[in-house]
CSV table of C-alpha atoms and ligand atoms in Angstrom, one decimal:
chain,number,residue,atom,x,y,z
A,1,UNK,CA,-7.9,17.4,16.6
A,2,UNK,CA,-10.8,15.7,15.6
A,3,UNK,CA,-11.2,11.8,15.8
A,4,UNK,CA,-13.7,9.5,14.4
A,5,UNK,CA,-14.4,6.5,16.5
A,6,UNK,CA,-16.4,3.8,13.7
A,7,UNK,CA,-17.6,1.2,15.7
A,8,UNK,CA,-18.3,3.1,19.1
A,9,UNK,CA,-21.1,1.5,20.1
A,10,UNK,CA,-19.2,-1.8,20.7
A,11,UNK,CA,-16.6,-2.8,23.0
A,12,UNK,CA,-13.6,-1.8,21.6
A,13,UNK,CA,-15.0,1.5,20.6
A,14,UNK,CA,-17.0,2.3,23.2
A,15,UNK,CA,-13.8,2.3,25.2
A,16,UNK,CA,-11.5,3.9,22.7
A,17,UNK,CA,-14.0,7.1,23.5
A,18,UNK,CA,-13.6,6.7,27.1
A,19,UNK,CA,-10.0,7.0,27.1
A,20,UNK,CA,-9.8,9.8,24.5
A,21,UNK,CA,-12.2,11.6,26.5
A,22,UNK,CA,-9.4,12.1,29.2
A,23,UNK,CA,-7.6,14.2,26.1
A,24,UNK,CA,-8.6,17.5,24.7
A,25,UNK,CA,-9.6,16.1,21.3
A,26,UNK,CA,-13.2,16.5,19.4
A,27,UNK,CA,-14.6,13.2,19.2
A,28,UNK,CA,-16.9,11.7,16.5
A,29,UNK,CA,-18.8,8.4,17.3
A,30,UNK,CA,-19.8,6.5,14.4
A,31,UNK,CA,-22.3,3.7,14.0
A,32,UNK,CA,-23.9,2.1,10.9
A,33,UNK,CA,-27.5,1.4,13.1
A,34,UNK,CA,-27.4,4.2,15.7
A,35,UNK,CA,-26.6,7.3,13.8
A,36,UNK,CA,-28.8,10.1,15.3
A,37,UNK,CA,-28.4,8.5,18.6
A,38,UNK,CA,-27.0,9.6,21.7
A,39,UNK,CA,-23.6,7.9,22.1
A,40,UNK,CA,-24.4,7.7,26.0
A,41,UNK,CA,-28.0,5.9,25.0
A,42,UNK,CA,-26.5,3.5,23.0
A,43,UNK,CA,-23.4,2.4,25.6
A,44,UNK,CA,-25.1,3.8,29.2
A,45,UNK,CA,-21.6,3.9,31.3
A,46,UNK,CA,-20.8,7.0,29.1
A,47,UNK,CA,-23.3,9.3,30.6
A,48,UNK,CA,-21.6,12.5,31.3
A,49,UNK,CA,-18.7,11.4,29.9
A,50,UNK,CA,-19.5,10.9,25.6
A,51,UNK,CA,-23.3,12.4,24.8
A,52,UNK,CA,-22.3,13.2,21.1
A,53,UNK,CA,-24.7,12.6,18.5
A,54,UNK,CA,-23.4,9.6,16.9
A,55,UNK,CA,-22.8,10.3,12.9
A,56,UNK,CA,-23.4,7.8,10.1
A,57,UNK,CA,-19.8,6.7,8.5
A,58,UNK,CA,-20.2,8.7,5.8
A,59,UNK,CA,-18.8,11.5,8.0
A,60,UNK,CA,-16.0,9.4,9.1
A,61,UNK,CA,-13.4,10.7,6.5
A,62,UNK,CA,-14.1,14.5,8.2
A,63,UNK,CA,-12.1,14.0,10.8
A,64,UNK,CA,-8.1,14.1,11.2
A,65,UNK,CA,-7.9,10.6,12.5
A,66,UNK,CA,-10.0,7.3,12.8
A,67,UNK,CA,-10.2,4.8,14.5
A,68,UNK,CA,-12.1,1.4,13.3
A,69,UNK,CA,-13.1,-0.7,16.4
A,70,UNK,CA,-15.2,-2.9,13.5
A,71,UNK,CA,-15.0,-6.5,12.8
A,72,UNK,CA,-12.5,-8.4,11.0
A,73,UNK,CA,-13.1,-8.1,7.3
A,74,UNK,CA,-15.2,-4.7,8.0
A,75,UNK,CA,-12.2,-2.2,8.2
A,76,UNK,CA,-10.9,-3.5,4.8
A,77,UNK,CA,-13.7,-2.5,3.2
A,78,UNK,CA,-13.9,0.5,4.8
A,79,UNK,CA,-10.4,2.1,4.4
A,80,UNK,CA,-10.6,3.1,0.5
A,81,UNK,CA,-13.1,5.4,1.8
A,82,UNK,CA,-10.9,6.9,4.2
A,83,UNK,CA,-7.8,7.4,1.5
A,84,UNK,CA,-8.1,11.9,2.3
A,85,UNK,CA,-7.9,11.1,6.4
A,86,UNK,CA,-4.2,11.9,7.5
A,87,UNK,CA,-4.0,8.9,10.3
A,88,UNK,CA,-5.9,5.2,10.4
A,89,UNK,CA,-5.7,3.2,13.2
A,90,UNK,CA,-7.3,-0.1,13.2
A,91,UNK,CA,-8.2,-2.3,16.0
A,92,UNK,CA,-9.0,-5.7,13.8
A,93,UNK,CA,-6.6,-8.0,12.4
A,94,UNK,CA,-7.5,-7.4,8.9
A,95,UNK,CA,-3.9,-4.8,8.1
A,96,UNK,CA,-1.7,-6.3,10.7
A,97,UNK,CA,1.8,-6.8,9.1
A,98,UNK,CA,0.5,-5.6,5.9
A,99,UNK,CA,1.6,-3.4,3.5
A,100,UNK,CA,1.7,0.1,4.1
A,101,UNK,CA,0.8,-0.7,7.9
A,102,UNK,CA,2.8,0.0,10.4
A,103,UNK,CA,2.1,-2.7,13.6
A,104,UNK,CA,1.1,-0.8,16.9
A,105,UNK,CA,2.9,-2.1,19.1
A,106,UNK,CA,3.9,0.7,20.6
A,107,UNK,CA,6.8,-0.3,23.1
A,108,UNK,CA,8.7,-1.9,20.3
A,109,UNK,CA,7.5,0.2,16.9
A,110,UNK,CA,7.2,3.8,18.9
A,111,UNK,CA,9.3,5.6,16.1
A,112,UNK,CA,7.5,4.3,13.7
A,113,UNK,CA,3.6,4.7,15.3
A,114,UNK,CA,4.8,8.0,15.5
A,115,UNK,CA,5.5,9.2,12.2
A,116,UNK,CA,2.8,6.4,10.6
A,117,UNK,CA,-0.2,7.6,9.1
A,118,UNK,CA,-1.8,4.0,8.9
A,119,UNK,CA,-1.3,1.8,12.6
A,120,UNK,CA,-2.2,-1.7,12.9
A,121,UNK,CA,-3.6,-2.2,16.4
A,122,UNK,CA,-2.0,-6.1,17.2
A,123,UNK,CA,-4.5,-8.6,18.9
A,124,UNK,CA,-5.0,-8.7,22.6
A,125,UNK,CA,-3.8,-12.3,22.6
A,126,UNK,CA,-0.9,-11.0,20.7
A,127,UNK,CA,-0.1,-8.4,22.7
A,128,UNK,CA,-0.1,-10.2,26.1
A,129,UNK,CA,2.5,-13.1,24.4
A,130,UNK,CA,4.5,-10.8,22.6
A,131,UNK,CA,5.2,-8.8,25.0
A,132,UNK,CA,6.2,-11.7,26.9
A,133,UNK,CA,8.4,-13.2,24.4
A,134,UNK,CA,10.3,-10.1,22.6
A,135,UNK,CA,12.6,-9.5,25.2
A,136,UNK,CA,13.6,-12.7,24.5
A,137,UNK,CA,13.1,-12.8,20.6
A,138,UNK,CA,15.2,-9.7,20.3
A,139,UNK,CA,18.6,-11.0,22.2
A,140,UNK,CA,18.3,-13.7,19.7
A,141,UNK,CA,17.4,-16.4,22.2
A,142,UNK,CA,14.1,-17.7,21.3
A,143,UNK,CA,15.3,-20.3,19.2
A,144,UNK,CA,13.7,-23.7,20.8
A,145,UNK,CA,9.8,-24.3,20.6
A,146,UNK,CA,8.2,-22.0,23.2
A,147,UNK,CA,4.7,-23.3,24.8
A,148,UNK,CA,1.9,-20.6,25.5
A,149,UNK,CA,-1.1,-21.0,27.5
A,150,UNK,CA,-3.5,-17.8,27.8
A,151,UNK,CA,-6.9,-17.6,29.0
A,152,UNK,CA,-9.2,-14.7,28.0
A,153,UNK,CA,-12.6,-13.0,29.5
A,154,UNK,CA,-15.4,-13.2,27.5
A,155,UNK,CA,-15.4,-9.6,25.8
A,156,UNK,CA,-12.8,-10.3,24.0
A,157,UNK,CA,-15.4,-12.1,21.8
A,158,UNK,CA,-17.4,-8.5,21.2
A,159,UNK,CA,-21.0,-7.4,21.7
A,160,UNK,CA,-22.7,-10.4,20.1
A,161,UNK,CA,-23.8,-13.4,22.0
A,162,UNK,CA,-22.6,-16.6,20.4
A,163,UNK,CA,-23.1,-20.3,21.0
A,164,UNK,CA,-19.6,-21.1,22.8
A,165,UNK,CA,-18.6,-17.4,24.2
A,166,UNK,CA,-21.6,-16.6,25.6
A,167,UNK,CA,-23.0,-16.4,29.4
A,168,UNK,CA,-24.1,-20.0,30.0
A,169,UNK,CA,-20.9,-21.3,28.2
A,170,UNK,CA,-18.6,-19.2,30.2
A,171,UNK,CA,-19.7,-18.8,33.8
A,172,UNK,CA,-18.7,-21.1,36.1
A,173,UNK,CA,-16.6,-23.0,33.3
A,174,UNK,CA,-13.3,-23.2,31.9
A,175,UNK,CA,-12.3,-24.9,29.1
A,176,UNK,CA,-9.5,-24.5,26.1
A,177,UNK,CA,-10.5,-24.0,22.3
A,178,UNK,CA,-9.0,-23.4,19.1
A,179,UNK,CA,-6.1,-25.6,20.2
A,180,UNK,CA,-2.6,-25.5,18.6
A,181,UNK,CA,-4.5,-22.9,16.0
A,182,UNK,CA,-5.6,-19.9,16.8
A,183,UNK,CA,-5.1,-17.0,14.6
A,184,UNK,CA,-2.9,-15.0,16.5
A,185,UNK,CA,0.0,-17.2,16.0
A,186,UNK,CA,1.1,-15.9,12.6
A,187,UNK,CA,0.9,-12.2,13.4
A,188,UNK,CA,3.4,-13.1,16.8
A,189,UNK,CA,5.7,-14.9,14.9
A,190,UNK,CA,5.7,-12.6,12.1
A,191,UNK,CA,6.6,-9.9,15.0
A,192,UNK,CA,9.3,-11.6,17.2
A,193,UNK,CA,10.8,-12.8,14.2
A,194,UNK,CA,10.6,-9.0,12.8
A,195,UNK,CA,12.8,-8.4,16.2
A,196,UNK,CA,15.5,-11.4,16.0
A,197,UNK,CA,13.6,-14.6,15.2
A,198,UNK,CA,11.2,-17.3,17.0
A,199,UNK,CA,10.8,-21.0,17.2
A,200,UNK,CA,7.8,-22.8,16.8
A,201,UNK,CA,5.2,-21.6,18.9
A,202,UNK,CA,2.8,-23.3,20.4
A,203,UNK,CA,-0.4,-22.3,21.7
A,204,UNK,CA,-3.5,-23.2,23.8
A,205,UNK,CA,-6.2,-20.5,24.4
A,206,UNK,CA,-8.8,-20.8,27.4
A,207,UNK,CA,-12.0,-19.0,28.3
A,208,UNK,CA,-12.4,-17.2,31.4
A,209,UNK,CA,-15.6,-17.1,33.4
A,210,UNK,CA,-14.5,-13.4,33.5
A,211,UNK,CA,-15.8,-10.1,31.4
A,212,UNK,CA,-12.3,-8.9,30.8
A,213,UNK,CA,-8.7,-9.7,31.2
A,214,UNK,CA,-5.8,-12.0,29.7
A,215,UNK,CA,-3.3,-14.5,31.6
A,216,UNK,CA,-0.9,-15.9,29.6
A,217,UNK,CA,1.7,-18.4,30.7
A,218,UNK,CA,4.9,-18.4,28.3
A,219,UNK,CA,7.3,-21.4,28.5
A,220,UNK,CA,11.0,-20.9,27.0
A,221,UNK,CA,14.2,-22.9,26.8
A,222,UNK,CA,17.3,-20.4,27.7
A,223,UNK,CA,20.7,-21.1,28.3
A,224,UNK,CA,21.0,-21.1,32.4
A,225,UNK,CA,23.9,-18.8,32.2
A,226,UNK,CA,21.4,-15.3,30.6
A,227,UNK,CA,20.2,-13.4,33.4
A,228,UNK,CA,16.5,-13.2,32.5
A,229,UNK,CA,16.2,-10.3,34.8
A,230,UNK,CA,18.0,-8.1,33.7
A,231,UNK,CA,17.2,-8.6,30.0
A,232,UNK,CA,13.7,-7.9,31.2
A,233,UNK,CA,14.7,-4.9,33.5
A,234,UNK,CA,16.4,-3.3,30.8
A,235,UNK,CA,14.0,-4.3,27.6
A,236,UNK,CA,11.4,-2.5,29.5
A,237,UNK,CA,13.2,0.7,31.3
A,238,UNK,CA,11.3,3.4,30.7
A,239,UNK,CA,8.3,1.7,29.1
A,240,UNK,CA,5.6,3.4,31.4
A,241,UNK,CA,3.0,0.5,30.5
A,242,UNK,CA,4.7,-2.4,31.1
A,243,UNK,CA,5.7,-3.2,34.5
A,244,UNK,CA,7.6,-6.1,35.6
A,245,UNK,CA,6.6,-7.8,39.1
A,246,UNK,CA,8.5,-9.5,41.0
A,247,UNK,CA,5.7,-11.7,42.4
A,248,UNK,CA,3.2,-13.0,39.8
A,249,UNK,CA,0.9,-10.4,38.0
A,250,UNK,CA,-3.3,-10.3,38.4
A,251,UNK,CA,-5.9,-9.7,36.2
A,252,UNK,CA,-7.7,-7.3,39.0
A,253,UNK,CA,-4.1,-4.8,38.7
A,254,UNK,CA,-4.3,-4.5,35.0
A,255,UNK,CA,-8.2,-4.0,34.5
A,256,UNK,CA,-9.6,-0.7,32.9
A,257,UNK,CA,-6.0,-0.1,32.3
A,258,UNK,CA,-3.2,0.1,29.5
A,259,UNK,CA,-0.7,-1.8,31.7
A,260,UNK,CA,0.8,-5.4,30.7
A,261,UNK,CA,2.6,-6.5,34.0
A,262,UNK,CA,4.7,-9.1,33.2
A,263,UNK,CA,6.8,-12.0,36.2
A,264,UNK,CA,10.2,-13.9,35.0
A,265,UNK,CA,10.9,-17.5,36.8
A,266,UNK,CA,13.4,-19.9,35.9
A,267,UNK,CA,14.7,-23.2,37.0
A,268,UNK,CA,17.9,-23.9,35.4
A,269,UNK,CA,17.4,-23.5,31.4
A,270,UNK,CA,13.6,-23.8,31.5
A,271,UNK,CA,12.1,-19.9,32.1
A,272,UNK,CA,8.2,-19.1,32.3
A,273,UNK,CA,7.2,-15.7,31.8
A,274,UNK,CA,3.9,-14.5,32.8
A,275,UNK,CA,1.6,-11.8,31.6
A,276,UNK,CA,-1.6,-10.0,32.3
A,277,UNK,CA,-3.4,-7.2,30.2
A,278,UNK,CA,-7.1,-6.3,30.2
A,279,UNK,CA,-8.1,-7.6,26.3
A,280,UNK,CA,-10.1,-3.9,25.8
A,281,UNK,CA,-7.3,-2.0,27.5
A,282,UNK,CA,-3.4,-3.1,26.7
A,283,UNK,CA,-5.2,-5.5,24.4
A,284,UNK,CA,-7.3,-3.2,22.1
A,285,UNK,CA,-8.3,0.2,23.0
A,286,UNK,CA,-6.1,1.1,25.1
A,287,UNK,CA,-3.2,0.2,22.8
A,288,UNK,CA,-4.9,2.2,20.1
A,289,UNK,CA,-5.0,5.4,22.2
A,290,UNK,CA,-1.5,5.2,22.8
A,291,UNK,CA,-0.6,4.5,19.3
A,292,UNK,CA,-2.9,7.9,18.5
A,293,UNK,CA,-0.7,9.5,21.5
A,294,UNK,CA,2.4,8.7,19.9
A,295,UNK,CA,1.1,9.9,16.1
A,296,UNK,CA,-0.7,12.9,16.7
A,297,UNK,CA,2.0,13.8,20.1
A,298,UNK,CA,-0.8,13.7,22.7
A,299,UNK,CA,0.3,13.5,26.2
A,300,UNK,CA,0.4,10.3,27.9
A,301,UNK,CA,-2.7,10.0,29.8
A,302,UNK,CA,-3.5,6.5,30.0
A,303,UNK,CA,-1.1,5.9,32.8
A,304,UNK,CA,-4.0,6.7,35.2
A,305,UNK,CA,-5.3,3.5,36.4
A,306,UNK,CA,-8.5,2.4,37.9
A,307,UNK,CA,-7.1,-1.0,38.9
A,308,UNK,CA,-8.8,-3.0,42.1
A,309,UNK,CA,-6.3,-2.0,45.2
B,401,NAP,N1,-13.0,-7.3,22.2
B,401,NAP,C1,-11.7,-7.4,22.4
B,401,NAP,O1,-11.2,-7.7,23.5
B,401,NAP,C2,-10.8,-7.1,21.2
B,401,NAP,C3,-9.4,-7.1,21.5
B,401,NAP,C4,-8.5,-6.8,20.4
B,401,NAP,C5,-9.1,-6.5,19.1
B,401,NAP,N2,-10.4,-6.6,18.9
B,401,NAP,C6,-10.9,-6.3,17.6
B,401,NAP,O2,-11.6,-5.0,17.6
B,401,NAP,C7,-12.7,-5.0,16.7
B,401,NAP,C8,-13.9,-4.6,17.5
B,401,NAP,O3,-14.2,-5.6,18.5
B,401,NAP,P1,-15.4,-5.5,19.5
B,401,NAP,O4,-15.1,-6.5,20.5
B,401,NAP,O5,-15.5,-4.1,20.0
B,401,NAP,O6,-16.6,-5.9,18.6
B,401,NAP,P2,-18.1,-5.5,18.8
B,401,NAP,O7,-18.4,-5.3,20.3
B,401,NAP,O8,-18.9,-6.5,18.1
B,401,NAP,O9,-18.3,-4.0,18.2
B,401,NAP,C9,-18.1,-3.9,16.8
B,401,NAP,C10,-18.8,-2.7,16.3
B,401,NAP,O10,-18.6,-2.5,14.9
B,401,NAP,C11,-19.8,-2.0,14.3
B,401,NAP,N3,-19.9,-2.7,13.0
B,401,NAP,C12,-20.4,-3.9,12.8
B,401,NAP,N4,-20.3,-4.2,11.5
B,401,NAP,C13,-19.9,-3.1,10.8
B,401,NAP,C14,-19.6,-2.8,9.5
B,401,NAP,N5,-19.8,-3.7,8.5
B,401,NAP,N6,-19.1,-1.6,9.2
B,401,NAP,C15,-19.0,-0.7,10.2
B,401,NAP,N7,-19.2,-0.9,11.5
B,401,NAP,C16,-19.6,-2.1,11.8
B,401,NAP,C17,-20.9,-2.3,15.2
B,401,NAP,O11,-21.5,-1.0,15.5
B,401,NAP,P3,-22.8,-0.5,14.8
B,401,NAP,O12,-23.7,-1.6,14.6
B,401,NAP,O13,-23.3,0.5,15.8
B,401,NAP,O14,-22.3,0.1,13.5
B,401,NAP,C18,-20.3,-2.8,16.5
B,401,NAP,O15,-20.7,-2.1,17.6
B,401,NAP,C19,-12.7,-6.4,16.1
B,401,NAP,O16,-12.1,-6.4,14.9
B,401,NAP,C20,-12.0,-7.2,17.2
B,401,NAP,O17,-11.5,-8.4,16.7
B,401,NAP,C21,-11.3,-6.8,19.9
């Protein structure tokens, strides 16, 4: 199998190639400034590990799957070019919950990642909240408003330095933004309403002084008589990549890996749920490869985790 990566020099792809380097695929980095390239000079941590030649886009509709790790608004315009490639995946929001699309979210859609042939990758916020929240959203019982506060490391902003996500802004700082509208929003509701409905939601993202990783804390009303853990035990049986704790998840378990790990608490009616992904692992990439796992019947590799003890 043969897999264009467009966008591997950046963070998302760049990492997308690392994990599909643990399968026995060909694997095509593509760039649209560093064609001719090394991929291993243009992302050093790949030495040894992805020292392709990287290939202009033009070669991207070769291969039997791609994968566009580009920016929001880039993959659209990409994608009529790609009509002949048997399987798109696409890490940026711009075909999540549309048409034609399925949405990767592979413990809840894995019948339909596998037989799709175009797989919307969902948002690392998104991920880390709705996977949270479905357990709840598909027993019906996320019908009050349901508070979220997440906080995410500083890639999840990409490869470009910008005013408020870069270094000086970050380190040694915390601070919330995009309050009460972040774009995410939409594209969880339209999912945990796709699996039995959703109140309002309400979110506040946060930076981290961190490179990667996402916390999110999920406040719901549920009657005092559902027994939250079960619901969770058995919404997640067998679901290798999520992993419910009884104590409270850390960033430092997830990172480098396609885990969310997920902790239920309640007092009386009031539950908080909390969940941790790496943004470029569960959040993006890694999400992506197991979506290609599941369509092109791969084995499940990404279980192996490089996580801090
Ligand atoms: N970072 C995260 O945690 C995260 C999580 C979930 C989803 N995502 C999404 O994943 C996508 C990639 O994110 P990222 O963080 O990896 O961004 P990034 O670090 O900025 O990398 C994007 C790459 O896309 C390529 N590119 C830029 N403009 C392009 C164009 N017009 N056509 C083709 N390629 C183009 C660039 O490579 P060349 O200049 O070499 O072509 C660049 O390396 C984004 O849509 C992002 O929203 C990111």
């Amino acid at each position: 199998v043969k897999i264009s990566v467009v966008g591997a020099t950046g963070y998302v792809g760049a990492e997308v190639v690392r994990w599909l380097s643990s399968h026995d695929v060909q694997i095509a980095p593509i760039s649209t400034t560093r064609a001719g390239d090394r991929l291993s000079d243009a992302v050093p941590g790949l030495l040894g590990i992805a020292d392709q030649v990287i290939q202009p886009f033009s070669e991207a509709a070769k291969a039997d799957a791609v994968v566009l790790a580009t920016p929001h608004g880039a993959a659209a315009g990409l994608v009529p070019e790609l009509g002949s490639v048997p399987l798109v995946v696409d890490c940026s929001a711009d075909h999540r919950h549309a048409d034609g699309w399925v949405y990767g979210m592979a413990e809840w859609n894995a019948e339909a990642v596998a037989s799709a042939s175009r797989i919307a990758v969902p948002g690392c916020f998104a991920t880390a909240i709705a996977l949270a929240l479905a357990p709840l959203a598909a027993a019906g019982l996320l019908v009050d408003p349901v508070q979220v506060a997440a906080a995410t490391g500083s890639t999840g902003s990409g490869a470009t330095a910008k005013n408020a996500t870069h270094h000086p802004a970050r380190f040694a700082n915390f601070k919330a933004y995009k309050v009460l509208d972040h774009q995410h929003v939409p594209e969880i509701v339209a999912f945990l309403g796709g699996l039995g409905g959703c109140g309002p939601l309400h979110f506040v993202p946060h930076s981290l002084p961190l490179d990667r990783g996402i916390f999110a804390t999920c406040f719901a009303r549920v009657d005092s008589d559902v027994n939250a853990a079960t619901l969770y035990a058995d919404a997640y049986a067998g679901a290798g990549h999520v992993r419910i704790r009884q104590g409270t998840p850390e960033l430092r378990w997830v990172r480098g890996t396609a885990f969310c790990d997920l902790s239920v608490h309640r007092d009386g009616d009031q539950l908080v749920v909390l969940s941790a992904i790496d943004n470029l692992g569960k959040g993006a990439a890694g999400q992506a490869v197991q979506c290609l796992q599941l369509a092109l019947n791969l084995p499940t590799l990404t279980r192996i985790s490089p996580c801090t003890p």
